[in-house]
Amino acid sequence: MKDVKILLSEDEMPRHWYNIQADMPNKPLPPLHPGTKQPVGPQDLAPLFPMELIKQEVSQDPWIEIPDEVRDIYRQWRPSPLFRARRLEKLLDTPAKIYYKYEGVSPSGSHKTNTAVAQAYYNKQEGVKRITTETGAGQWGTALSIACQMFGIECEVYMVRISFEQKPYRKALMNAFGAKVFSSPTNLTNAGRHILATDPNTAGSLGIAISEAIEMAVQDEHTKYALGSVLNHVLMHQTIIGQECLLQLEKAGDYPDIVIAPLGGGSNFAGMAFPFLRHNLVDGKQTRCIAVEPASCPKLTQGEFRYDFGDSAGYTPLLPMYTLGHNFRPAAIHAGGLRYHGASVLCSQLLKDGLIEANALQQLECFEAGIQFAKAEGIIPAPEANHAVAQAIREAKLCKESGESKTILFNLCGHGHLDLQAYNDYFDGKLQDHYLTEEELKGSLKELADYPPVA
Ligand SMILES: *Cc1c(COP(=O)(O)O)cnc(C)c1O
């Protein structure tokens, strides 16, 4: 069999992150202060983030150097492998070439470690002693626990209650790396107490957990907050993924027609797609970049582009984004990492400008695709990653029908070793497709009527 694995040496690892803000034809609208409704300034964000990350958040420089200490840690698993999915191609009997980048080789098992290490590094530089954060399924909490442990920073994780109860192994993992893990909502915060008083049996949500983590961070000058996706600097830290793919595909003598990644908040999609979008914007390439979301949380395909909060309690700035409303409570599908109500500002603006595409898929098709992929390639994907696998299989089947040999690249952003309960549920016939009613879809959007318009 011909080459299936395309590797780079450590020396070939990219030295900069790519900041797409520099090349966007329409710059994103500014985040607004929740009280004054005026654009937020660096000083508004200073209680939450170290100054270097705030600078990155608003930077217009196309390239930001990756610090040596961060690169040294990246070397443990980067450059990550790019695979040509020859067995899957054969199984599908498609003329398409399918490549996947495998981020499951990172110590936390997903792409999240790329930004966790960078964020912990900048916090350490500025003397931060403790970082608070939220986690849904647990991937982000795990990645940040590892990174904080490496830099000697305490880590506190507010974990969405339903995941805390359903995924005890994730908690054990975070505890092993020294993190404290709370089931959110807690009665430690105003935001948590408020929810518990109105809905004691709540399953929790990412929005609530973010409010709790922010509330704890602003109370103490040595404590800051970290977010695992959505923000510009987080998306930028992930661009090492797509940059490595560019170099690897060059070695393979290929260039993608289609780039695919799942989208929760937007970080792994951005990480994969933005370096290719740069060539679309700067060199006139025409790669289609497709973000795939779950049909039960379809902000890109059925949400509205408007100002909304990033959390439930309304502590974050108002962000101009595709959203289902910050009180939208997605159904308990297994792709926990995709259950966020909004999409990052950068991905939202690019979608609005027609520079990227979005598609929503049902979970049964995604699991079926994930199992087909596992059988062919020997890797069990995270349920989130199954969305990219399913879209790649759709595109490969279209190639079979038309006889075109397109090159398809997707991000296998994490492995599914800690999601096997979801696979068991699938095999036992317990998973269902989920169709939102108009009421479910529009209910949480109505609350946004009084917020500033995006025009
Ligand atoms: C968190 C996560 C996602 C979704 O988050 P993004 O910010 O959109 O990247 C997808 N896949 C995996 C494996 C995750 O851990």
CSV table of C-alpha atoms and ligand atoms in Angstrom, one decimal:
chain,number,residue,atom,x,y,z
A,1,MET,CA,0.0,0.0,0.0
A,2,LYS,CA,1.2,3.5,-0.8
A,3,ASP,CA,1.9,6.1,1.9
A,4,VAL,CA,-0.8,6.6,4.4
A,5,LYS,CA,1.0,8.8,7.0
A,6,ILE,CA,2.6,12.2,6.3
A,7,LEU,CA,4.9,13.5,9.0
A,8,LEU,CA,6.8,16.7,9.6
A,9,SER,CA,10.0,16.9,11.7
A,10,GLU,CA,9.9,19.0,14.9
A,11,ASP,CA,12.0,21.6,13.1
A,12,GLU,CA,9.3,21.9,10.5
A,13,MET,CA,6.7,22.8,13.1
A,14,PRO,CA,5.3,26.3,12.3
A,15,ARG,CA,6.8,29.2,14.3
A,16,HIS,CA,3.8,31.5,14.2
A,17,TRP,CA,0.1,31.5,14.7
A,18,TYR,CA,-2.0,32.9,11.9
A,19,ASN,CA,-4.4,35.8,12.7
A,20,ILE,CA,-7.1,35.9,10.1
A,21,GLN,CA,-8.3,39.4,11.3
A,22,ALA,CA,-5.5,40.9,9.2
A,23,ASP,CA,-6.9,39.5,5.9
A,24,MET,CA,-10.7,39.6,6.5
A,25,PRO,CA,-12.5,41.9,4.0
A,26,ASN,CA,-15.0,42.9,6.6
A,27,LYS,CA,-13.6,43.3,10.1
A,28,PRO,CA,-15.7,41.8,12.8
A,29,LEU,CA,-17.9,44.2,14.7
A,30,PRO,CA,-16.7,45.2,18.2
A,31,PRO,CA,-17.8,43.4,21.4
A,32,LEU,CA,-20.0,45.7,23.5
A,33,HIS,CA,-19.9,46.3,27.2
A,34,PRO,CA,-23.1,44.7,28.7
A,35,GLY,CA,-23.9,47.8,30.8
A,36,THR,CA,-22.9,50.8,28.6
A,37,LYS,CA,-23.4,49.0,25.2
A,38,GLN,CA,-20.2,50.8,24.1
A,39,PRO,CA,-17.3,48.8,22.6
A,40,VAL,CA,-15.2,47.2,25.3
A,41,GLY,CA,-11.6,48.3,25.8
A,42,PRO,CA,-8.6,46.3,27.1
A,43,GLN,CA,-9.2,47.5,30.6
A,44,ASP,CA,-12.7,46.0,30.7
A,45,LEU,CA,-11.1,42.6,30.0
A,46,ALA,CA,-8.1,42.9,32.3
A,47,PRO,CA,-9.8,41.3,35.4
A,48,LEU,CA,-10.4,38.2,33.3
A,49,PHE,CA,-7.3,37.7,31.0
A,50,PRO,CA,-3.6,38.4,31.0
A,51,MET,CA,-2.7,41.5,28.9
A,52,GLU,CA,-0.8,39.6,26.3
A,53,LEU,CA,-3.9,37.5,25.4
A,54,ILE,CA,-6.0,40.7,25.4
A,55,LYS,CA,-3.5,42.2,22.9
A,56,GLN,CA,-3.8,39.0,20.7
A,57,GLU,CA,-7.6,39.3,20.9
A,58,VAL,CA,-7.6,42.6,19.1
A,59,SER,CA,-4.3,42.3,17.1
A,60,GLN,CA,-4.4,43.1,13.4
A,61,ASP,CA,-0.9,41.5,12.7
A,62,PRO,CA,-1.2,38.5,10.5
A,63,TRP,CA,1.5,36.4,12.3
A,64,ILE,CA,2.1,36.1,16.0
A,65,GLU,CA,5.3,34.3,17.1
A,66,ILE,CA,4.8,31.1,19.2
A,67,PRO,CA,6.9,31.4,22.3
A,68,ASP,CA,9.8,28.9,22.6
A,69,GLU,CA,8.4,27.5,25.9
A,70,VAL,CA,5.1,26.8,24.2
A,71,ARG,CA,6.8,25.2,21.2
A,72,ASP,CA,8.9,23.0,23.5
A,73,ILE,CA,5.7,21.6,25.0
A,74,TYR,CA,4.0,21.3,21.6
A,75,ARG,CA,6.9,19.0,20.6
A,76,GLN,CA,5.5,16.3,22.9
A,77,TRP,CA,2.8,15.6,20.3
A,78,ARG,CA,3.4,18.1,17.4
A,79,PRO,CA,3.6,18.1,14.5
A,80,SER,CA,0.6,15.8,14.6
A,81,PRO,CA,0.2,13.2,11.8
A,82,LEU,CA,-1.8,13.7,8.6
A,83,PHE,CA,-3.2,10.5,7.3
A,84,ARG,CA,-4.5,9.6,3.8
A,85,ALA,CA,-7.6,7.6,4.5
A,86,ARG,CA,-6.9,5.0,1.8
A,87,ARG,CA,-8.9,2.2,3.4
A,88,LEU,CA,-11.9,4.5,3.9
A,89,GLU,CA,-11.6,5.6,0.2
A,90,LYS,CA,-11.6,1.9,-0.8
A,91,LEU,CA,-14.6,1.1,1.4
A,92,LEU,CA,-16.5,4.0,-0.1
A,93,ASP,CA,-15.3,3.1,-3.6
A,94,THR,CA,-14.8,6.8,-4.2
A,95,PRO,CA,-12.5,8.6,-6.7
A,96,ALA,CA,-12.0,11.3,-4.0
A,97,LYS,CA,-8.8,11.5,-2.0
A,98,ILE,CA,-9.5,11.8,1.7
A,99,TYR,CA,-7.0,13.1,4.2
A,100,TYR,CA,-7.5,13.6,7.9
A,101,LYS,CA,-5.4,15.5,10.5
A,102,TYR,CA,-5.3,13.6,13.8
A,103,GLU,CA,-5.4,15.8,16.9
A,104,GLY,CA,-6.2,12.9,19.2
A,105,VAL,CA,-2.5,12.3,19.7
A,106,SER,CA,-2.3,15.3,22.1
A,107,PRO,CA,-2.1,14.3,25.8
A,108,SER,CA,-5.7,15.3,26.5
A,109,GLY,CA,-6.9,13.5,23.4
A,110,SER,CA,-8.2,16.6,21.5
A,111,HIS,CA,-7.0,19.8,19.8
A,112,LYS,CA,-7.8,21.8,23.0
A,113,THR,CA,-4.3,21.3,24.4
A,114,ASN,CA,-3.0,23.7,21.7
A,115,THR,CA,-4.6,26.7,23.3
A,116,ALA,CA,-4.5,25.4,26.9
A,117,VAL,CA,-0.7,25.4,26.8
A,118,ALA,CA,-0.5,28.9,25.3
A,119,GLN,CA,-3.0,30.4,27.7
A,120,ALA,CA,-1.4,28.8,30.8
A,121,TYR,CA,2.0,30.2,29.5
A,122,TYR,CA,0.8,33.8,29.2
A,123,ASN,CA,-1.0,33.6,32.6
A,124,LYS,CA,2.2,32.3,34.2
A,125,GLN,CA,4.2,35.2,32.6
A,126,GLU,CA,2.0,37.7,34.3
A,127,GLY,CA,2.1,36.0,37.7
A,128,VAL,CA,-1.4,34.5,37.8
A,129,LYS,CA,-1.8,31.9,40.5
A,130,ARG,CA,-5.1,30.3,39.7
A,131,ILE,CA,-7.3,29.9,36.5
A,132,THR,CA,-11.0,29.1,36.5
A,133,THR,CA,-12.8,27.7,33.6
A,134,GLU,CA,-15.9,25.8,32.5
A,135,THR,CA,-16.1,22.4,30.8
A,136,GLY,CA,-18.9,20.6,29.0
A,137,ALA,CA,-18.0,17.1,28.1
A,138,GLY,CA,-14.6,17.5,29.8
A,139,GLN,CA,-12.1,17.8,27.0
A,140,TRP,CA,-11.3,21.5,27.7
A,141,GLY,CA,-11.2,21.0,31.4
A,142,THR,CA,-8.7,18.1,30.9
A,143,ALA,CA,-6.5,20.1,28.5
A,144,LEU,CA,-6.4,23.1,30.8
A,145,SER,CA,-5.7,20.9,33.9
A,146,ILE,CA,-2.7,19.5,32.1
A,147,ALA,CA,-1.4,22.9,31.0
A,148,CYS,CA,-1.8,24.4,34.4
A,149,GLN,CA,0.0,21.5,36.0
A,150,MET,CA,2.9,22.0,33.6
A,151,PHE,CA,3.2,25.7,34.5
A,152,GLY,CA,2.5,25.3,38.3
A,153,ILE,CA,-0.9,27.2,38.2
A,154,GLU,CA,-4.0,26.0,40.2
A,155,CYS,CA,-6.9,25.1,38.1
A,156,GLU,CA,-10.7,25.2,39.0
A,157,VAL,CA,-13.1,23.6,36.6
A,158,TYR,CA,-16.9,24.2,36.6
A,159,MET,CA,-18.3,21.1,34.9
A,160,VAL,CA,-21.8,21.1,33.4
A,161,ARG,CA,-23.8,18.9,35.8
A,162,ILE,CA,-25.1,16.4,33.3
A,163,SER,CA,-21.6,15.6,32.2
A,164,PHE,CA,-20.3,15.6,35.8
A,165,GLU,CA,-22.8,12.9,36.5
A,166,GLN,CA,-22.5,10.9,33.3
A,167,LYS,CA,-18.8,11.1,32.8
A,168,PRO,CA,-17.0,10.4,36.1
A,169,TYR,CA,-13.8,9.3,34.3
A,170,ARG,CA,-13.3,12.8,33.0
A,171,LYS,CA,-13.4,14.2,36.6
A,172,ALA,CA,-10.8,11.6,37.6
A,173,LEU,CA,-8.6,12.6,34.8
A,174,MET,CA,-8.8,16.3,35.8
A,175,ASN,CA,-8.2,15.4,39.4
A,176,ALA,CA,-5.1,13.4,38.4
A,177,PHE,CA,-3.7,16.6,36.9
A,178,GLY,CA,-4.4,18.4,40.1
A,179,ALA,CA,-7.5,20.4,39.2
A,180,LYS,CA,-10.5,21.0,41.4
A,181,VAL,CA,-13.8,20.0,39.7
A,182,PHE,CA,-17.2,21.3,40.6
A,183,SER,CA,-20.6,20.2,39.4
A,184,SER,CA,-22.2,23.3,37.9
A,185,PRO,CA,-24.4,25.0,38.9
A,186,THR,CA,-22.9,25.2,42.4
A,187,ASN,CA,-24.0,27.2,45.4
A,188,LEU,CA,-20.6,29.0,45.4
A,189,THR,CA,-21.7,31.7,43.0
A,190,ASN,CA,-24.6,34.1,42.6
A,191,ALA,CA,-25.2,32.8,39.1
A,192,GLY,CA,-25.2,29.2,40.3
A,193,ARG,CA,-27.5,29.9,43.3
A,194,HIS,CA,-29.9,31.8,41.1
A,195,ILE,CA,-30.3,28.9,38.7
A,196,LEU,CA,-30.6,26.3,41.6
A,197,ALA,CA,-33.3,28.4,43.2
A,198,THR,CA,-35.4,28.5,40.0
A,199,ASP,CA,-34.6,25.1,38.6
A,200,PRO,CA,-33.1,22.7,41.3
A,201,ASN,CA,-33.0,19.8,38.9
A,202,THR,CA,-31.3,21.6,36.0
A,203,ALA,CA,-28.9,19.6,33.9
A,204,GLY,CA,-26.6,22.7,33.8
A,205,SER,CA,-25.2,24.3,30.6
A,206,LEU,CA,-22.0,25.7,29.3
A,207,GLY,CA,-23.5,29.2,29.6
A,208,ILE,CA,-24.1,28.7,33.3
A,209,ALA,CA,-20.7,27.2,33.9
A,210,ILE,CA,-19.0,30.1,32.1
A,211,SER,CA,-20.9,32.5,34.4
A,212,GLU,CA,-19.7,30.7,37.5
A,213,ALA,CA,-16.1,30.5,36.4
A,214,ILE,CA,-16.1,34.3,35.5
A,215,GLU,CA,-17.7,35.2,38.8
A,216,MET,CA,-15.0,33.3,40.7
A,217,ALA,CA,-12.2,34.8,38.7
A,218,VAL,CA,-13.2,38.5,39.1
A,219,GLN,CA,-13.3,38.2,42.9
A,220,ASP,CA,-9.6,37.6,43.3
A,221,GLU,CA,-6.7,39.6,41.7
A,222,HIS,CA,-4.4,36.5,41.4
A,223,THR,CA,-7.1,34.5,39.6
A,224,LYS,CA,-8.0,34.7,36.0
A,225,TYR,CA,-10.4,33.0,33.6
A,226,ALA,CA,-9.7,30.9,30.5
A,227,LEU,CA,-12.1,30.0,27.7
A,228,GLY,CA,-11.6,26.9,25.5
A,229,SER,CA,-13.1,28.3,22.3
A,230,VAL,CA,-15.0,31.2,20.8
A,231,LEU,CA,-12.6,34.1,21.5
A,232,ASN,CA,-10.2,35.3,18.7
A,233,HIS,CA,-7.0,34.4,20.6
A,234,VAL,CA,-8.2,30.9,21.2
A,235,LEU,CA,-9.0,30.4,17.5
A,236,MET,CA,-5.6,31.8,16.5
A,237,HIS,CA,-3.8,29.3,18.8
A,238,GLN,CA,-5.4,26.5,16.9
A,239,THR,CA,-4.1,27.6,13.5
A,240,ILE,CA,-1.0,25.5,13.9
A,241,ILE,CA,-3.3,22.6,12.8
A,242,GLY,CA,-4.0,24.0,9.3
A,243,GLN,CA,-0.5,25.4,8.8
A,244,GLU,CA,0.9,21.9,9.5
A,245,CYS,CA,-1.6,20.5,7.0
A,246,LEU,CA,-0.5,22.9,4.3
A,247,LEU,CA,3.1,21.7,4.7
A,248,GLN,CA,2.1,18.0,4.9
A,249,LEU,CA,-0.1,18.2,1.8
A,250,GLU,CA,2.7,20.0,0.0
A,251,LYS,CA,4.9,16.9,0.8
A,252,ALA,CA,2.1,14.7,-0.6
A,253,GLY,CA,1.9,16.9,-3.7
A,254,ASP,CA,-1.8,17.8,-3.0
A,255,TYR,CA,-4.0,20.7,-2.1
A,256,PRO,CA,-7.6,20.4,-0.8
A,257,ASP,CA,-10.8,21.3,-2.7
A,258,ILE,CA,-12.8,20.9,0.5
A,259,VAL,CA,-11.8,21.4,4.1
A,260,ILE,CA,-14.2,20.1,6.8
A,261,ALA,CA,-14.3,20.5,10.6
A,262,PRO,CA,-17.0,20.2,13.3
A,263,LEU,CA,-18.0,23.5,15.0
A,264,GLY,CA,-18.9,23.9,18.7
A,265,GLY,CA,-17.6,27.4,19.4
A,266,GLY,CA,-15.4,27.4,16.3
A,267,SER,CA,-11.8,26.8,17.5
A,268,ASN,CA,-11.0,23.5,15.8
A,269,PHE,CA,-12.8,24.6,12.6
A,270,ALA,CA,-10.8,27.9,12.6
A,271,GLY,CA,-7.6,26.1,13.4
A,272,MET,CA,-8.0,23.8,10.4
A,273,ALA,CA,-9.7,26.2,7.9
A,274,PHE,CA,-8.2,29.7,8.5
A,275,PRO,CA,-4.7,28.9,7.0
A,276,PHE,CA,-6.5,27.6,3.9
A,277,LEU,CA,-8.9,30.6,3.9
A,278,ARG,CA,-5.9,32.8,3.9
A,279,HIS,CA,-4.9,31.4,0.5
A,280,ASN,CA,-8.5,31.9,-0.7
A,281,LEU,CA,-8.3,35.6,0.4
A,282,VAL,CA,-4.7,36.4,-0.5
A,283,ASP,CA,-3.9,34.1,-3.4
A,284,GLY,CA,-7.3,33.5,-5.1
A,285,LYS,CA,-7.5,29.8,-4.2
A,286,GLN,CA,-11.0,28.4,-4.0
A,287,THR,CA,-11.1,25.8,-1.3
A,288,ARG,CA,-14.5,25.2,0.2
A,289,CYS,CA,-14.4,25.4,4.0
A,290,ILE,CA,-17.4,23.6,5.6
A,291,ALA,CA,-18.3,23.9,9.3
A,292,VAL,CA,-20.5,21.1,10.6
A,293,GLU,CA,-22.8,21.5,13.5
A,294,PRO,CA,-25.3,19.1,15.2
A,295,ALA,CA,-28.9,19.5,14.0
A,296,SER,CA,-30.0,19.8,17.6
A,297,CYS,CA,-27.8,23.0,18.1
A,298,PRO,CA,-27.9,24.7,14.7
A,299,LYS,CA,-26.7,28.2,15.3
A,300,LEU,CA,-25.0,28.6,12.0
A,301,THR,CA,-27.8,27.3,9.8
A,302,GLN,CA,-30.8,28.4,11.8
A,303,GLY,CA,-29.6,30.9,14.3
A,304,GLU,CA,-29.6,34.7,13.9
A,305,PHE,CA,-26.6,37.0,13.3
A,306,ARG,CA,-26.9,39.5,16.2
A,307,TYR,CA,-25.4,40.7,19.5
A,308,ASP,CA,-25.7,38.1,22.3
A,309,PHE,CA,-23.9,37.1,25.5
A,310,GLY,CA,-21.4,34.3,25.7
A,311,ASP,CA,-22.9,33.0,29.0
A,312,SER,CA,-26.2,32.6,30.8
A,313,ALA,CA,-25.9,35.3,33.4
A,314,GLY,CA,-24.8,38.0,30.9
A,315,TYR,CA,-21.3,38.6,32.4
A,316,THR,CA,-19.5,38.5,29.1
A,317,PRO,CA,-19.4,41.3,26.6
A,318,LEU,CA,-22.1,41.3,23.9
A,319,LEU,CA,-20.7,39.5,20.9
A,320,PRO,CA,-21.8,39.9,17.3
A,321,MET,CA,-22.4,36.3,16.3
A,322,TYR,CA,-24.7,33.6,14.9
A,323,THR,CA,-26.7,32.5,18.0
A,324,LEU,CA,-29.7,30.6,19.2
A,325,GLY,CA,-30.0,32.9,22.3
A,326,HIS,CA,-27.9,32.5,25.4
A,327,ASN,CA,-30.7,30.7,27.3
A,328,PHE,CA,-31.1,28.1,24.5
A,329,ARG,CA,-30.9,24.7,26.2
A,330,PRO,CA,-29.7,22.1,23.6
A,331,ALA,CA,-31.0,18.5,23.8
A,332,ALA,CA,-28.7,16.1,25.6
A,333,ILE,CA,-27.0,14.8,22.5
A,334,HIS,CA,-23.7,13.0,23.0
A,335,ALA,CA,-21.5,15.5,21.2
A,336,GLY,CA,-21.2,17.6,24.4
A,337,GLY,CA,-18.5,19.8,22.9
A,338,LEU,CA,-20.9,21.1,20.2
A,339,ARG,CA,-23.7,22.1,22.5
A,340,TYR,CA,-22.9,25.8,22.7
A,341,HIS,CA,-25.6,28.4,21.8
A,342,GLY,CA,-23.3,30.7,19.7
A,343,ALA,CA,-20.5,30.6,17.2
A,344,SER,CA,-17.3,32.6,17.5
A,345,VAL,CA,-17.3,36.2,16.1
A,346,LEU,CA,-14.7,35.4,13.5
A,347,CYS,CA,-16.5,32.3,12.1
A,348,SER,CA,-19.8,34.2,12.2
A,349,GLN,CA,-18.5,37.1,10.2
A,350,LEU,CA,-16.9,34.8,7.6
A,351,LEU,CA,-20.2,32.9,7.3
A,352,LYS,CA,-22.2,36.1,6.9
A,353,ASP,CA,-19.8,37.2,4.2
A,354,GLY,CA,-20.2,33.9,2.3
A,355,LEU,CA,-16.5,33.0,2.8
A,356,ILE,CA,-17.2,29.7,4.6
A,357,GLU,CA,-20.1,27.2,4.5
A,358,ALA,CA,-22.1,25.5,7.2
A,359,ASN,CA,-24.1,22.3,7.4
A,360,ALA,CA,-26.2,20.7,10.2
A,361,LEU,CA,-26.2,16.9,10.6
A,362,GLN,CA,-28.3,14.5,12.6
A,363,GLN,CA,-26.5,12.4,15.2
A,364,LEU,CA,-27.4,8.9,13.9
A,365,GLU,CA,-25.8,9.7,10.5
A,366,CYS,CA,-22.7,11.0,12.5
A,367,PHE,CA,-22.4,7.8,14.6
A,368,GLU,CA,-22.9,5.6,11.6
A,369,ALA,CA,-20.1,7.5,9.8
A,370,GLY,CA,-17.8,7.4,12.8
A,371,ILE,CA,-18.2,3.6,13.0
A,372,GLN,CA,-17.6,3.2,9.3
A,373,PHE,CA,-14.4,5.3,9.7
A,374,ALA,CA,-13.3,3.3,12.8
A,375,LYS,CA,-13.7,0.1,10.9
A,376,ALA,CA,-11.7,1.4,8.0
A,377,GLU,CA,-9.0,3.4,9.8
A,378,GLY,CA,-8.8,1.8,13.2
A,379,ILE,CA,-9.4,5.0,15.2
A,380,ILE,CA,-12.6,5.6,17.1
A,381,PRO,CA,-13.5,9.3,16.7
A,382,ALA,CA,-14.9,11.6,19.4
A,383,PRO,CA,-18.7,12.1,18.8
A,384,GLU,CA,-17.9,15.7,17.9
A,385,ALA,CA,-15.4,14.6,15.3
A,386,ASN,CA,-18.0,12.3,13.8
A,387,HIS,CA,-19.7,15.3,12.3
A,388,ALA,CA,-16.7,16.0,10.2
A,389,VAL,CA,-16.3,12.3,9.2
A,390,ALA,CA,-20.0,12.3,8.1
A,391,GLN,CA,-19.6,15.4,6.0
A,392,ALA,CA,-16.4,14.0,4.4
A,393,ILE,CA,-18.3,10.8,3.6
A,394,ARG,CA,-21.1,12.8,2.0
A,395,GLU,CA,-18.7,14.7,-0.2
A,396,ALA,CA,-16.8,11.5,-1.1
A,397,LYS,CA,-20.1,9.9,-2.2
A,398,LEU,CA,-20.9,12.9,-4.3
A,399,CYS,CA,-17.6,12.4,-6.0
A,400,LYS,CA,-18.5,8.8,-6.7
A,401,GLU,CA,-21.7,9.9,-8.4
A,402,SER,CA,-20.1,12.6,-10.5
A,403,GLY,CA,-16.8,10.7,-11.1
A,404,GLU,CA,-14.8,13.7,-9.9
A,405,SER,CA,-11.6,13.1,-8.0
A,406,LYS,CA,-11.7,15.9,-5.4
A,407,THR,CA,-9.3,16.2,-2.5
A,408,ILE,CA,-11.1,16.3,0.9
A,409,LEU,CA,-9.4,17.2,4.1
A,410,PHE,CA,-11.0,17.0,7.5
A,411,ASN,CA,-10.0,17.5,11.1
A,412,LEU,CA,-10.2,14.4,13.3
A,413,CYS,CA,-10.1,16.7,16.3
A,414,GLY,CA,-10.2,14.1,19.1
A,415,HIS,CA,-10.4,10.4,19.8
A,416,GLY,CA,-13.5,8.8,21.4
A,417,HIS,CA,-11.9,6.6,24.1
A,418,LEU,CA,-13.7,8.5,26.8
A,419,ASP,CA,-17.0,8.6,24.9
A,420,LEU,CA,-17.6,4.9,24.6
A,421,GLN,CA,-20.9,5.2,26.6
A,422,ALA,CA,-22.2,7.2,23.7
A,423,TYR,CA,-21.2,4.4,21.3
A,424,ASN,CA,-22.9,1.8,23.7
A,425,ASP,CA,-26.1,3.9,23.6
A,426,TYR,CA,-25.9,4.0,19.8
A,427,PHE,CA,-25.4,0.2,19.6
A,428,ASP,CA,-28.3,-0.3,22.0
A,429,GLY,CA,-30.6,1.8,19.8
A,430,LYS,CA,-31.0,4.5,22.5
A,431,LEU,CA,-29.9,7.5,20.4
A,432,GLN,CA,-32.4,9.4,18.3
A,433,ASP,CA,-32.3,12.1,15.7
A,434,HIS,CA,-33.6,15.4,17.0
A,435,TYR,CA,-35.8,17.9,15.2
A,436,LEU,CA,-36.3,21.3,16.8
A,437,THR,CA,-39.7,22.8,16.8
A,438,GLU,CA,-40.1,26.4,15.7
A,439,GLU,CA,-40.9,27.3,19.3
A,440,GLU,CA,-37.7,25.7,20.6
A,441,LEU,CA,-35.7,27.4,17.9
A,442,LYS,CA,-37.1,30.9,18.3
A,443,GLY,CA,-38.0,30.9,22.0
A,444,SER,CA,-34.6,32.0,23.3
A,445,LEU,CA,-34.1,34.4,20.4
A,446,LYS,CA,-37.1,36.5,21.4
A,447,GLU,CA,-35.3,37.5,24.6
A,448,LEU,CA,-32.7,39.3,22.4
A,449,ALA,CA,-35.2,41.7,20.9
A,450,ASP,CA,-33.9,44.6,23.0
A,451,TYR,CA,-30.2,44.1,22.4
A,452,PRO,CA,-28.4,46.5,20.1
A,453,PRO,CA,-28.8,45.7,16.4
A,454,VAL,CA,-25.8,44.5,14.3
A,455,ALA,CA,-26.3,47.0,11.5
B,1,LIG,C1,-14.4,21.1,22.2
B,1,LIG,C2,-14.4,20.2,21.1
B,1,LIG,C3,-15.1,20.4,19.9
B,1,LIG,C4,-15.9,21.7,19.7
B,1,LIG,O1,-15.3,22.9,20.0
B,1,LIG,P1,-14.7,24.0,19.0
B,1,LIG,O2,-14.4,25.2,19.7
B,1,LIG,O3,-15.7,24.2,17.9
B,1,LIG,O4,-13.4,23.4,18.4
B,1,LIG,C5,-15.0,19.5,18.9
B,1,LIG,N1,-14.4,18.4,19.1
B,1,LIG,C6,-13.7,18.0,20.2
B,1,LIG,C7,-13.0,16.7,20.2
B,1,LIG,C8,-13.7,18.9,21.2
B,1,LIG,O5,-13.0,18.6,22.4
